[in-house]
C-alpha positions as MATLAB code, in Angstrom:
seq = 'MHRVKNSVSKSFCLWAGILLGMLSHGQTAQADTTNEWAPVPSGPFHWQLQGTLDVDDAIRVVGADLFDVSADQVAAWRAAGQYPICYINVGAVEDWRDDAKAFPQDVIGAPYWGWDGENWLDISRFELFANVITARLDLCRDKGFLAVEPDNIDAFEADQSSKPTGFDITRADQLRYVSWLITEAHTRGLAIGQKNVADLVPDLVDQMDFALLESAHRLGFMHEFDIYVSQDKPVFAVEYLDEGADANAICPAAKQHGFQGVIAHLDLDQTPQNCP';
ca = [
       0.131    0.080    0.036;
       1.206    3.300   -0.733;
       0.772    5.541   -3.581;
       0.787    9.030   -5.672;
      -0.615    9.940   -9.017;
      -0.826   13.902   -8.869;
       2.057   15.515   -6.327;
       4.132   18.286   -5.964;
       5.543   19.788   -9.217;
       7.837   17.191  -10.571;
      11.522   17.936  -11.258;
      13.968   15.481  -13.094;
      16.777   17.611  -12.613;
      19.755   15.594  -11.312;
      21.873   17.400   -8.687;
      25.505   16.111   -8.129;
      27.762   17.435   -5.481;
      25.367   17.775   -2.597;
      27.168   18.752    0.596;
      26.893   16.215    3.414;
      24.103   17.228    5.711;
      24.290   16.223    9.062;
      22.032   13.751   10.457;
      20.537   13.550   14.101;
      22.550   11.721   16.531;
      25.484   13.594   15.188;
      26.098   10.979   12.234;
      27.357   12.449    9.027;
      26.403   11.087    5.636;
      28.762    8.988    3.871;
      29.737    9.720    0.252;
      28.001    7.811   -2.292;
      31.329    6.867   -3.873;
      32.336    4.879   -0.751;
      29.434    2.660   -1.659;
      28.832    3.028    2.542;
      25.197    4.209    3.506;
      24.301    6.411    6.300;
      22.778    4.533    8.926;
      18.526    5.436    9.282;
      18.133    7.540   12.363;
      14.986    6.916   14.617;
      12.591    9.654   15.549;
       9.633   11.418   13.962;
       8.913   10.503   10.438;
       7.410   12.486    7.851;
       5.631   10.123    5.105;
       3.915   11.784    2.470;
       3.594   10.871   -1.357;
       1.546   13.577   -2.741;
       0.385   17.181   -2.278;
       2.532   19.974   -0.868;
       5.221   18.623    1.789;
       5.396   20.942    4.798;
       8.172   19.451    6.697;
       8.425   20.521   10.676;
      11.802   21.150   12.132;
      11.240   18.295   14.405;
      11.238   15.471   11.721;
      14.077   13.546   11.835;
      13.250   11.241    8.615;
      11.490   12.076    5.629;
       9.777    9.830    3.068;
       8.776   11.432   -0.103;
       8.197   10.244   -3.880;
      11.500    9.794   -6.019;
      10.209   11.605   -9.187;
       8.162   14.507   -7.618;
      10.771   16.044   -4.944;
      13.586   17.925   -6.625;
      17.270   17.470   -5.662;
      17.093   21.017   -4.151;
      14.361   20.053   -1.670;
      16.407   17.040   -0.987;
      19.870   18.983   -0.246;
      17.553   21.318    2.192;
      16.494   18.518    4.123;
      19.920   17.345    4.390;
      21.077   20.549    5.629;
      18.510   20.735    8.326;
      19.570   17.779    9.498;
      16.933   15.281    8.340;
      17.173   12.090    6.673;
      15.325   11.677    3.255;
      14.134    8.549    1.958;
      12.693    7.848   -1.709;
       9.590    5.950   -2.420;
      10.113    3.585   -5.267;
       7.432    1.174   -6.508;
       9.453   -1.980   -7.222;
       6.781   -4.562   -7.830;
       4.214   -2.762   -9.916;
       4.187   -0.561  -12.904;
       2.508    2.704  -12.354;
       1.149    4.051  -16.040;
       1.464    7.681  -15.135;
       5.230    7.369  -14.717;
       7.426    8.727  -17.164;
       9.343    5.546  -17.797;
       6.199    3.428  -17.583;
       6.626    2.252  -21.159;
      10.021    1.419  -20.546;
       8.817   -2.060  -18.721;
       8.125   -4.828  -21.425;
       4.534   -5.471  -21.754;
       4.855   -9.250  -21.130;
       6.197   -8.596  -17.391;
       2.819   -6.253  -16.647;
       0.432   -8.357  -15.073;
      -3.211   -8.163  -13.293;
      -4.163   -4.583  -11.725;
      -3.169   -3.952   -8.414;
      -6.343   -4.304   -6.723;
      -7.579   -0.886   -5.293;
      -5.067    1.408   -7.315;
      -6.128    2.580  -10.682;
      -3.761    2.516  -13.386;
      -1.369    0.425  -11.474;
      -0.395   -3.278  -12.466;
       1.711   -6.064  -10.935;
       5.271   -6.898  -12.560;
       6.685  -10.252  -12.766;
       9.214  -10.180  -10.256;
      10.429  -13.572  -11.181;
      11.652  -12.178  -14.265;
      13.079   -9.004  -13.181;
      15.998   -9.374  -15.341;
      13.876   -8.107  -17.962;
      13.005   -4.726  -16.259;
      16.175   -4.522  -14.230;
      17.445   -1.641  -16.346;
      14.377    0.616  -15.087;
      14.700   -0.096  -11.306;
      18.536    0.416  -11.513;
      17.618    3.795  -13.284;
      15.292    4.797  -10.719;
      17.742    3.944   -7.977;
      20.306    6.341   -9.783;
      18.219    8.962   -9.777;
      17.549    8.447   -6.005;
      20.994    8.485   -5.125;
      21.683   11.488   -7.708;
      18.924   13.720   -5.980;
      20.744   13.174   -2.532;
      18.362   10.813   -1.118;
      20.163    8.724    1.534;
      17.858    5.683    1.467;
      15.088    3.988   -0.498;
      11.593    2.334    0.473;
      10.847   -0.323   -1.960;
       7.016   -0.511   -2.269;
       5.146   -3.750   -3.055;
       7.680   -6.598   -2.340;
       4.773   -9.027   -1.489;
       3.735  -10.351   -4.877;
       4.348  -13.624   -3.622;
       1.585  -12.975   -0.825;
      -0.912  -11.568   -3.541;
      -0.650  -14.718   -5.350;
      -1.660  -16.752   -2.287;
      -4.490  -14.619   -2.000;
      -7.805  -13.936   -3.964;
      -5.955  -10.759   -5.779;
      -3.287  -12.630   -7.619;
      -0.631  -10.931   -9.794;
      -1.219  -13.000  -12.874;
       2.205  -14.770  -12.787;
       2.222  -17.230   -9.822;
       5.193  -15.525   -8.081;
       6.763  -17.879   -5.351;
       8.553  -16.997   -1.955;
      12.002  -17.890   -3.593;
      11.071  -15.444   -6.406;
      10.216  -12.763   -4.100;
      13.636  -13.254   -2.050;
      15.735  -13.350   -5.068;
      14.353  -10.052   -6.390;
      14.620   -8.158   -3.017;
      18.088   -9.806   -2.262;
      18.893   -8.041   -5.724;
      17.595   -4.541   -4.828;
      19.443   -4.676   -1.348;
      22.762   -5.131   -3.479;
      21.914   -2.713   -6.013;
      20.809   -0.011   -3.172;
      23.863   -0.638   -1.063;
      26.156   -0.395   -4.250;
      24.948    3.129   -4.522;
      25.336    4.279   -1.121;
      21.674    4.101   -0.328;
      20.259    2.342    2.811;
      17.096    0.202    2.129;
      14.075   -0.683    4.104;
      11.700   -3.695    4.505;
       8.201   -2.715    3.915;
       5.648   -4.999    5.232;
       5.735   -8.565    4.519;
       6.423  -10.122    7.965;
       6.934  -13.403    6.332;
      10.451  -12.322    5.018;
      11.510  -10.980    8.291;
      13.993  -13.778    8.983;
      15.380  -13.576    5.507;
      15.749   -9.907    5.486;
      16.560   -8.285    8.753;
      20.009   -9.124    8.786;
      20.300   -7.387    4.955;
      18.055   -4.300    5.363;
      18.761   -1.301    7.308;
      15.040   -0.108    8.554;
      11.610   -1.572    8.491;
       8.363    0.490    7.402;
       4.951   -0.983    8.350;
       1.613   -0.234    7.368;
      -1.619   -1.204    9.518;
       0.445   -3.527   11.792;
      -1.471   -2.774   14.755;
      -4.655   -3.186   13.249;
      -3.649   -6.476   11.451;
      -1.650   -7.785   14.622;
       1.781   -8.020   13.102;
       3.954   -5.468   15.113;
       5.908   -8.237   17.094;
       6.995   -9.775   14.292;
       9.424   -6.853   13.572;
      10.844   -6.431   17.362;
      14.085   -8.008   16.025;
      14.725   -5.067   13.976;
      14.856   -2.818   17.209;
      17.224   -5.428   18.708;
      19.425   -4.739   15.922;
      19.245   -1.054   16.380;
      17.434   -0.763   13.392;
      14.509    2.083   13.205;
      10.866    0.692   12.650;
       8.318    3.273   11.277;
       4.681    1.945   12.040;
       1.970    3.681   10.100;
      -1.492    3.422   10.918;
      -4.337    5.023    8.911;
      -7.073    7.423   10.087;
      -9.214    5.921    6.883;
      -9.104    2.540    8.869;
      -9.968    3.853   12.016;
      -6.713    4.617   13.788;
      -6.677    5.805   17.007;
      -3.732    7.365   18.594;
      -4.827    6.204   22.170;
      -4.396    2.676   21.130;
      -1.548    2.983   18.686;
       0.921    5.351   20.102;
       1.340    3.128   23.602;
       1.578   -0.030   21.255;
       4.472    1.628   18.914;
       6.178    2.509   22.103;
       6.156   -0.577   23.819;
       7.631   -2.230   20.678;
      10.123    0.531   20.442;
       8.584    1.690   17.085;
       8.061    5.214   16.019;
       4.253    5.432   15.835;
       2.682    7.108   12.611;
      -1.118    8.249   11.996;
      -1.577    9.211    8.362;
      -4.328    9.171    5.678;
      -4.190    6.242    3.359;
      -3.901    8.522    0.371;
      -0.361   10.028    1.995;
      -1.519   13.393    0.966;
      -1.424   15.211    4.112;
       0.934   15.967    6.863;
       0.992   12.832    9.126;
       0.648   12.668   12.964;
       3.624   11.283   15.014;
       3.274    9.682   18.512;
       5.241   11.489   21.077;
];
């Protein structure tokens, strides 16, 4: 779950030579050329994928759409000591993206239920569109983002449900693809996070750098990600007002697990509320 169709004005300019911003806890970003990545800090998380972004000074981590945020904006966040993460849809094609036609037609599958204009990708044959994904990772790095949020890494779960991808994706297929994504992100000096998919935690926690959860409190899988906290990797647990999110219930639960609790709108088009 995710997503964005109309957002802040698009800017595709590449911006090189960004001065290294100071991160929270006194950490400094590593230069991309070192193939090292700056650890993701914990703390208030502004996750917004469309609409005008108004990021408060108290925010430590900003999650924004790769295509719809300029390099200048990313640089400003870093200069303010905030850690920017780019959103990239790695498991489905969105027909409004400028690079949508670069995906071969035969890897485009069933519609992603609930999101118009979005269709699953055949990640069992990701080599056929790997160049599109690596170009996105390059753009993420070149705009100055420090990490990537890969969306829709749960295709194998969809194929076990009533809303299949059209490709019969296996768990092994998923792990092969995600492992490739981790390597490609780290090679570019980008941290990368696990987005949902509790079943993959044992396989991914040692390689991933943070976790981003949606509706984990409502669906009862928060405990599956406790191991991230035990490894000093932040977990951002987002619950949606559209699904009845209640700060009085969510915030104590997030605190108990050591997660940063966040309450947002499902369309991620407004400033979210962070738990204290």
